[in-house]
Amino acid sequence: AILAGSGVHTSGAHATLAHLAERLGAGVATTIHGKGALPSDSPWLVGVVGNNGGLPAANAYLRDADAVLLVGTRANATDTNSWTGPARTGTPVAQIDIEPARAGRNFPDAVPLAGDADAVLRQLTDLLDAAPEAELAERRAAVTRARALPEPTPYAGSALLPEDVVRTINRIVPPD
C-alpha cells in the first residue's frame, strides 16, 4: 500500500504516483492533506485515512497491508490513525520525504528515502518489477472491496462530529 500526503502535491508527483500504483498494484490511501493525489475515479484509490476524517475501511486497508510506502507525509499520529495504519513496528515501511531528518522519523525500522517525491517515485518505478497480471487483479479487487464498504452513518443525536461533516462533504461534492 501507499500512503500519500501533501508532498505529492508540492512535488507535482501525481502522474508518477499513479504509474507506480498501477505497476505494483498498490492501493493508495491519502492523508487529509494528500487528498487529490490520485483522481477520485482511480481504481487504486482507497480513500482518506487517519483520525481526521479518515474512512474506517481505508484505515483498515492500510493497517492490514503487507508493506507501506509513505510518500510526502509526516506520518504522524493523525495521518496514521494513531500509528495503527501502518503499525510503527512489524510492517515493512519505506518513507519518502524531502527532508532527510524526517524520512522514517516516526517509524523506527523504516527505510528512509530522502528526496523530492516525484524524483524518488520515478527511481522506484525504474527499479521495481511490475506485479504479475494475476496479482494485479487480486490487488485491484482488494481495493475495490475496501472502497465498497459502507461509510459510518452520521450521529443522529445532538452532537455534530467533525468527521461526519468531512464524510458528508466528500459524499456530496463533485470530485473536481
PDB file of C-alpha atoms in Angstrom:
ATOM      1  CA  ALA A   1       0.000   0.000   0.000  1.00  0.00           C
ATOM      2  CA  ILE A   2       0.992   3.614  -0.442  1.00  0.00           C
ATOM      3  CA  LEU A   3       0.118   6.472   1.912  1.00  0.00           C
ATOM      4  CA  ALA A   4       0.314   9.778   0.037  1.00  0.00           C
ATOM      5  CA  GLY A   5       0.475  13.153   1.736  1.00  0.00           C
ATOM      6  CA  SER A   6       0.742  16.784   0.698  1.00  0.00           C
ATOM      7  CA  GLY A   7       4.293  16.267  -0.566  1.00  0.00           C
ATOM      8  CA  VAL A   8       2.785  14.627  -3.658  1.00  0.00           C
ATOM      9  CA  HIS A   9       1.061  17.939  -4.461  1.00  0.00           C
ATOM     10  CA  THR A  10       4.148  20.017  -3.669  1.00  0.00           C
ATOM     11  CA  SER A  11       6.284  17.835  -5.933  1.00  0.00           C
ATOM     12  CA  GLY A  12       3.707  17.510  -8.702  1.00  0.00           C
ATOM     13  CA  ALA A  13       4.121  13.740  -8.418  1.00  0.00           C
ATOM     14  CA  HIS A  14       0.513  12.843  -9.274  1.00  0.00           C
ATOM     15  CA  ALA A  15       1.181  11.039 -12.570  1.00  0.00           C
ATOM     16  CA  THR A  16       4.265   9.261 -11.234  1.00  0.00           C
ATOM     17  CA  LEU A  17       2.350   8.090  -8.171  1.00  0.00           C
ATOM     18  CA  ALA A  18      -0.480   6.796 -10.384  1.00  0.00           C
ATOM     19  CA  HIS A  19       2.016   4.973 -12.619  1.00  0.00           C
ATOM     20  CA  LEU A  20       3.773   3.302  -9.670  1.00  0.00           C
ATOM     21  CA  ALA A  21       0.458   2.273  -8.080  1.00  0.00           C
ATOM     22  CA  GLU A  22      -0.648   0.704 -11.377  1.00  0.00           C
ATOM     23  CA  ARG A  23       2.705  -1.025 -11.892  1.00  0.00           C
ATOM     24  CA  LEU A  24       2.774  -2.544  -8.397  1.00  0.00           C
ATOM     25  CA  GLY A  25      -0.950  -2.939  -7.857  1.00  0.00           C
ATOM     26  CA  ALA A  26      -0.668  -0.861  -4.708  1.00  0.00           C
ATOM     27  CA  GLY A  27      -3.750   0.685  -3.181  1.00  0.00           C
ATOM     28  CA  VAL A  28      -3.215   4.376  -2.439  1.00  0.00           C
ATOM     29  CA  ALA A  29      -4.600   5.932   0.706  1.00  0.00           C
ATOM     30  CA  THR A  30      -4.190   9.647   1.300  1.00  0.00           C
ATOM     31  CA  THR A  31      -3.844  11.844   4.313  1.00  0.00           C
ATOM     32  CA  ILE A  32      -6.376  14.649   4.558  1.00  0.00           C
ATOM     33  CA  HIS A  33      -3.731  16.956   3.030  1.00  0.00           C
ATOM     34  CA  GLY A  34      -2.885  14.410   0.333  1.00  0.00           C
ATOM     35  CA  LYS A  35      -6.469  14.150  -0.887  1.00  0.00           C
ATOM     36  CA  GLY A  36      -6.446  14.554  -4.660  1.00  0.00           C
ATOM     37  CA  ALA A  37      -3.057  12.858  -5.091  1.00  0.00           C
ATOM     38  CA  LEU A  38      -4.923  10.416  -7.350  1.00  0.00           C
ATOM     39  CA  PRO A  39      -8.135  11.184  -9.214  1.00  0.00           C
ATOM     40  CA  SER A  40     -11.238  10.099  -7.318  1.00  0.00           C
ATOM     41  CA  ASP A  41     -12.057   7.584 -10.069  1.00  0.00           C
ATOM     42  CA  SER A  42      -8.667   5.843  -9.924  1.00  0.00           C
ATOM     43  CA  PRO A  43      -9.075   2.082  -9.411  1.00  0.00           C
ATOM     44  CA  TRP A  44      -6.141   2.246  -6.968  1.00  0.00           C
ATOM     45  CA  LEU A  45      -7.515   4.959  -4.679  1.00  0.00           C
ATOM     46  CA  VAL A  46      -8.588   3.568  -1.304  1.00  0.00           C
ATOM     47  CA  GLY A  47      -9.592   6.871   0.306  1.00  0.00           C
ATOM     48  CA  VAL A  48      -8.591   9.215   3.097  1.00  0.00           C
ATOM     49  CA  VAL A  49      -7.012   7.685   6.191  1.00  0.00           C
ATOM     50  CA  GLY A  50      -6.106   8.872   9.635  1.00  0.00           C
ATOM     51  CA  ASN A  51      -8.147  10.063  12.556  1.00  0.00           C
ATOM     52  CA  ASN A  52      -9.045  13.385  10.964  1.00  0.00           C
ATOM     53  CA  GLY A  53     -11.811  12.392   8.552  1.00  0.00           C
ATOM     54  CA  GLY A  54     -10.363   9.027   7.557  1.00  0.00           C
ATOM     55  CA  LEU A  55     -12.661   6.254   6.407  1.00  0.00           C
ATOM     56  CA  PRO A  56     -12.702   3.146   8.604  1.00  0.00           C
ATOM     57  CA  ALA A  57     -12.292   0.862   5.562  1.00  0.00           C
ATOM     58  CA  ALA A  58      -9.307   2.880   4.308  1.00  0.00           C
ATOM     59  CA  ASN A  59      -7.723   2.809   7.769  1.00  0.00           C
ATOM     60  CA  ALA A  60      -8.213  -0.973   7.880  1.00  0.00           C
ATOM     61  CA  TYR A  61      -6.707  -1.387   4.399  1.00  0.00           C
ATOM     62  CA  LEU A  62      -3.557   0.444   5.449  1.00  0.00           C
ATOM     63  CA  ARG A  63      -3.438  -1.316   8.813  1.00  0.00           C
ATOM     64  CA  ASP A  64      -3.575  -4.737   7.128  1.00  0.00           C
ATOM     65  CA  ALA A  65      -1.079  -4.001   4.333  1.00  0.00           C
ATOM     66  CA  ASP A  66       1.959  -6.265   3.962  1.00  0.00           C
ATOM     67  CA  ALA A  67       4.222  -3.247   3.344  1.00  0.00           C
ATOM     68  CA  VAL A  68       3.638   0.509   3.126  1.00  0.00           C
ATOM     69  CA  LEU A  69       5.368   3.268   1.183  1.00  0.00           C
ATOM     70  CA  LEU A  70       4.880   6.675   2.815  1.00  0.00           C
ATOM     71  CA  VAL A  71       5.146   9.500   0.272  1.00  0.00           C
ATOM     72  CA  GLY A  72       5.271  13.158   1.263  1.00  0.00           C
ATOM     73  CA  THR A  73       3.624  12.723   4.630  1.00  0.00           C
ATOM     74  CA  ARG A  74       4.945  13.325   8.117  1.00  0.00           C
ATOM     75  CA  ALA A  75       3.240  10.052   9.035  1.00  0.00           C
ATOM     76  CA  ASN A  76       2.310  11.424  12.424  1.00  0.00           C
ATOM     77  CA  ALA A  77      -0.387  10.053  14.728  1.00  0.00           C
ATOM     78  CA  THR A  78      -3.141  11.952  12.904  1.00  0.00           C
ATOM     79  CA  ASP A  79      -2.107  10.708   9.448  1.00  0.00           C
ATOM     80  CA  THR A  80      -1.699   7.087  10.548  1.00  0.00           C
ATOM     81  CA  ASN A  81      -4.752   6.733  12.798  1.00  0.00           C
ATOM     82  CA  SER A  82      -2.608   6.779  15.947  1.00  0.00           C
ATOM     83  CA  TRP A  83       0.125   4.731  14.292  1.00  0.00           C
ATOM     84  CA  THR A  84      -2.132   1.807  13.518  1.00  0.00           C
ATOM     85  CA  GLY A  85      -2.046   2.168   9.736  1.00  0.00           C
ATOM     86  CA  PRO A  86       0.673   1.157   9.335  1.00  0.00           C
ATOM     87  CA  ALA A  87       1.830  -0.018  12.731  1.00  0.00           C
ATOM     88  CA  ARG A  88       5.088   1.528  13.925  1.00  0.00           C
ATOM     89  CA  THR A  89       6.693  -1.904  14.161  1.00  0.00           C
ATOM     90  CA  GLY A  90       6.104  -5.172  12.347  1.00  0.00           C
ATOM     91  CA  THR A  91       5.033  -3.779   8.977  1.00  0.00           C
ATOM     92  CA  PRO A  92       7.841  -3.034   6.499  1.00  0.00           C
ATOM     93  CA  VAL A  93       7.777   0.713   5.793  1.00  0.00           C
ATOM     94  CA  ALA A  94       9.747   2.971   3.480  1.00  0.00           C
ATOM     95  CA  GLN A  95       9.276   6.733   3.674  1.00  0.00           C
ATOM     96  CA  ILE A  96       9.967   9.336   1.004  1.00  0.00           C
ATOM     97  CA  ASP A  97      10.496  12.818   2.404  1.00  0.00           C
ATOM     98  CA  ILE A  98      12.350  15.794   1.001  1.00  0.00           C
ATOM     99  CA  GLU A  99      13.786  16.430   4.470  1.00  0.00           C
ATOM    100  CA  PRO A 100      16.327  13.681   5.286  1.00  0.00           C
ATOM    101  CA  ALA A 101      15.803  14.006   9.046  1.00  0.00           C
ATOM    102  CA  ARG A 102      12.052  13.358   8.662  1.00  0.00           C
ATOM    103  CA  ALA A 103      12.279  10.297   6.408  1.00  0.00           C
ATOM    104  CA  GLY A 104      11.497   7.421   8.753  1.00  0.00           C
ATOM    105  CA  ARG A 105      11.455   9.542  11.903  1.00  0.00           C
ATOM    106  CA  ASN A 106       8.143   8.181  13.212  1.00  0.00           C
ATOM    107  CA  PHE A 107       8.804   4.598  12.110  1.00  0.00           C
ATOM    108  CA  PRO A 108      11.980   3.273  13.755  1.00  0.00           C
ATOM    109  CA  ASP A 109      12.574   0.440  11.283  1.00  0.00           C
ATOM    110  CA  ALA A 110      11.588   2.370   8.145  1.00  0.00           C
ATOM    111  CA  VAL A 111      13.811   2.637   5.117  1.00  0.00           C
ATOM    112  CA  PRO A 112      14.360   6.399   4.724  1.00  0.00           C
ATOM    113  CA  LEU A 113      14.279   7.655   1.134  1.00  0.00           C
ATOM    114  CA  ALA A 114      15.270  11.310   1.173  1.00  0.00           C
ATOM    115  CA  GLY A 115      14.438  13.370  -1.879  1.00  0.00           C
ATOM    116  CA  ASP A 116      11.762  15.002  -3.971  1.00  0.00           C
ATOM    117  CA  ALA A 117       8.664  12.769  -4.095  1.00  0.00           C
ATOM    118  CA  ASP A 118       8.428  12.763  -7.892  1.00  0.00           C
ATOM    119  CA  ALA A 119      12.130  12.001  -8.374  1.00  0.00           C
ATOM    120  CA  VAL A 120      12.182   9.159  -5.834  1.00  0.00           C
ATOM    121  CA  LEU A 121       8.929   7.671  -7.164  1.00  0.00           C
ATOM    122  CA  ARG A 122      10.457   7.696 -10.681  1.00  0.00           C
ATOM    123  CA  GLN A 123      13.546   5.918  -9.379  1.00  0.00           C
ATOM    124  CA  LEU A 124      11.420   3.301  -7.632  1.00  0.00           C
ATOM    125  CA  THR A 125       9.364   2.789 -10.791  1.00  0.00           C
ATOM    126  CA  ASP A 126      12.572   2.121 -12.724  1.00  0.00           C
ATOM    127  CA  LEU A 127      13.906  -0.296 -10.090  1.00  0.00           C
ATOM    128  CA  LEU A 128      10.823  -2.324  -9.170  1.00  0.00           C
ATOM    129  CA  ASP A 129       9.396  -5.076 -11.333  1.00  0.00           C
ATOM    130  CA  ALA A 130       5.755  -4.845 -12.285  1.00  0.00           C
ATOM    131  CA  ALA A 131       3.452  -7.194 -10.421  1.00  0.00           C
ATOM    132  CA  PRO A 132       2.246 -10.168 -12.466  1.00  0.00           C
ATOM    133  CA  GLU A 133      -1.185  -9.717 -14.049  1.00  0.00           C
ATOM    134  CA  ALA A 134      -2.844 -12.250 -11.701  1.00  0.00           C
ATOM    135  CA  GLU A 135      -1.545 -10.380  -8.636  1.00  0.00           C
ATOM    136  CA  LEU A 136      -2.642  -7.048 -10.108  1.00  0.00           C
ATOM    137  CA  ALA A 137      -6.167  -8.425 -10.485  1.00  0.00           C
ATOM    138  CA  GLU A 138      -6.209  -9.676  -6.870  1.00  0.00           C
ATOM    139  CA  ARG A 139      -4.874  -6.380  -5.552  1.00  0.00           C
ATOM    140  CA  ARG A 140      -7.346  -4.350  -7.608  1.00  0.00           C
ATOM    141  CA  ALA A 141     -10.174  -6.496  -6.218  1.00  0.00           C
ATOM    142  CA  ALA A 142      -8.929  -5.832  -2.650  1.00  0.00           C
ATOM    143  CA  VAL A 143      -9.003  -2.074  -3.267  1.00  0.00           C
ATOM    144  CA  THR A 144     -12.477  -2.367  -4.801  1.00  0.00           C
ATOM    145  CA  ARG A 145     -13.711  -4.307  -1.758  1.00  0.00           C
ATOM    146  CA  ALA A 146     -12.266  -1.699   0.605  1.00  0.00           C
ATOM    147  CA  ARG A 147     -13.935   1.123  -1.321  1.00  0.00           C
ATOM    148  CA  ALA A 148     -17.272  -0.714  -1.336  1.00  0.00           C
ATOM    149  CA  LEU A 149     -17.544  -0.967   2.447  1.00  0.00           C
ATOM    150  CA  PRO A 150     -20.272   1.315   3.788  1.00  0.00           C
ATOM    151  CA  GLU A 151     -19.330   4.543   5.471  1.00  0.00           C
ATOM    152  CA  PRO A 152     -20.499   5.038   9.042  1.00  0.00           C
ATOM    153  CA  THR A 153     -23.883   6.664   9.486  1.00  0.00           C
ATOM    154  CA  PRO A 154     -23.617  10.192  10.907  1.00  0.00           C
ATOM    155  CA  TYR A 155     -24.572  10.572  14.538  1.00  0.00           C
ATOM    156  CA  ALA A 156     -28.272  11.258  14.833  1.00  0.00           C
ATOM    157  CA  GLY A 157     -28.041  12.869  18.268  1.00  0.00           C
ATOM    158  CA  SER A 158     -27.418  16.487  19.170  1.00  0.00           C
ATOM    159  CA  ALA A 159     -23.628  16.442  18.572  1.00  0.00           C
ATOM    160  CA  LEU A 160     -22.196  17.293  15.164  1.00  0.00           C
ATOM    161  CA  LEU A 161     -18.901  15.443  14.800  1.00  0.00           C
ATOM    162  CA  PRO A 162     -16.184  16.891  12.513  1.00  0.00           C
ATOM    163  CA  GLU A 163     -15.517  13.533  10.864  1.00  0.00           C
ATOM    164  CA  ASP A 164     -19.204  13.286   9.922  1.00  0.00           C
ATOM    165  CA  VAL A 165     -19.067  16.737   8.332  1.00  0.00           C
ATOM    166  CA  VAL A 166     -15.983  15.761   6.279  1.00  0.00           C
ATOM    167  CA  ARG A 167     -17.557  12.464   5.183  1.00  0.00           C
ATOM    168  CA  THR A 168     -20.784  14.233   4.157  1.00  0.00           C
ATOM    169  CA  ILE A 169     -18.896  16.854   2.165  1.00  0.00           C
ATOM    170  CA  ASN A 170     -16.819  14.134   0.471  1.00  0.00           C
ATOM    171  CA  ARG A 171     -20.004  12.290  -0.484  1.00  0.00           C
ATOM    172  CA  ILE A 172     -21.878  15.251  -1.978  1.00  0.00           C
ATOM    173  CA  VAL A 173     -19.159  17.467  -3.505  1.00  0.00           C
ATOM    174  CA  PRO A 174     -18.183  16.559  -7.069  1.00  0.00           C
ATOM    175  CA  PRO A 175     -14.689  15.018  -7.483  1.00  0.00           C
ATOM    176  CA  ASP A 176     -13.275  18.031  -9.311  1.00  0.00           C
TER     177      ASP A 176
END
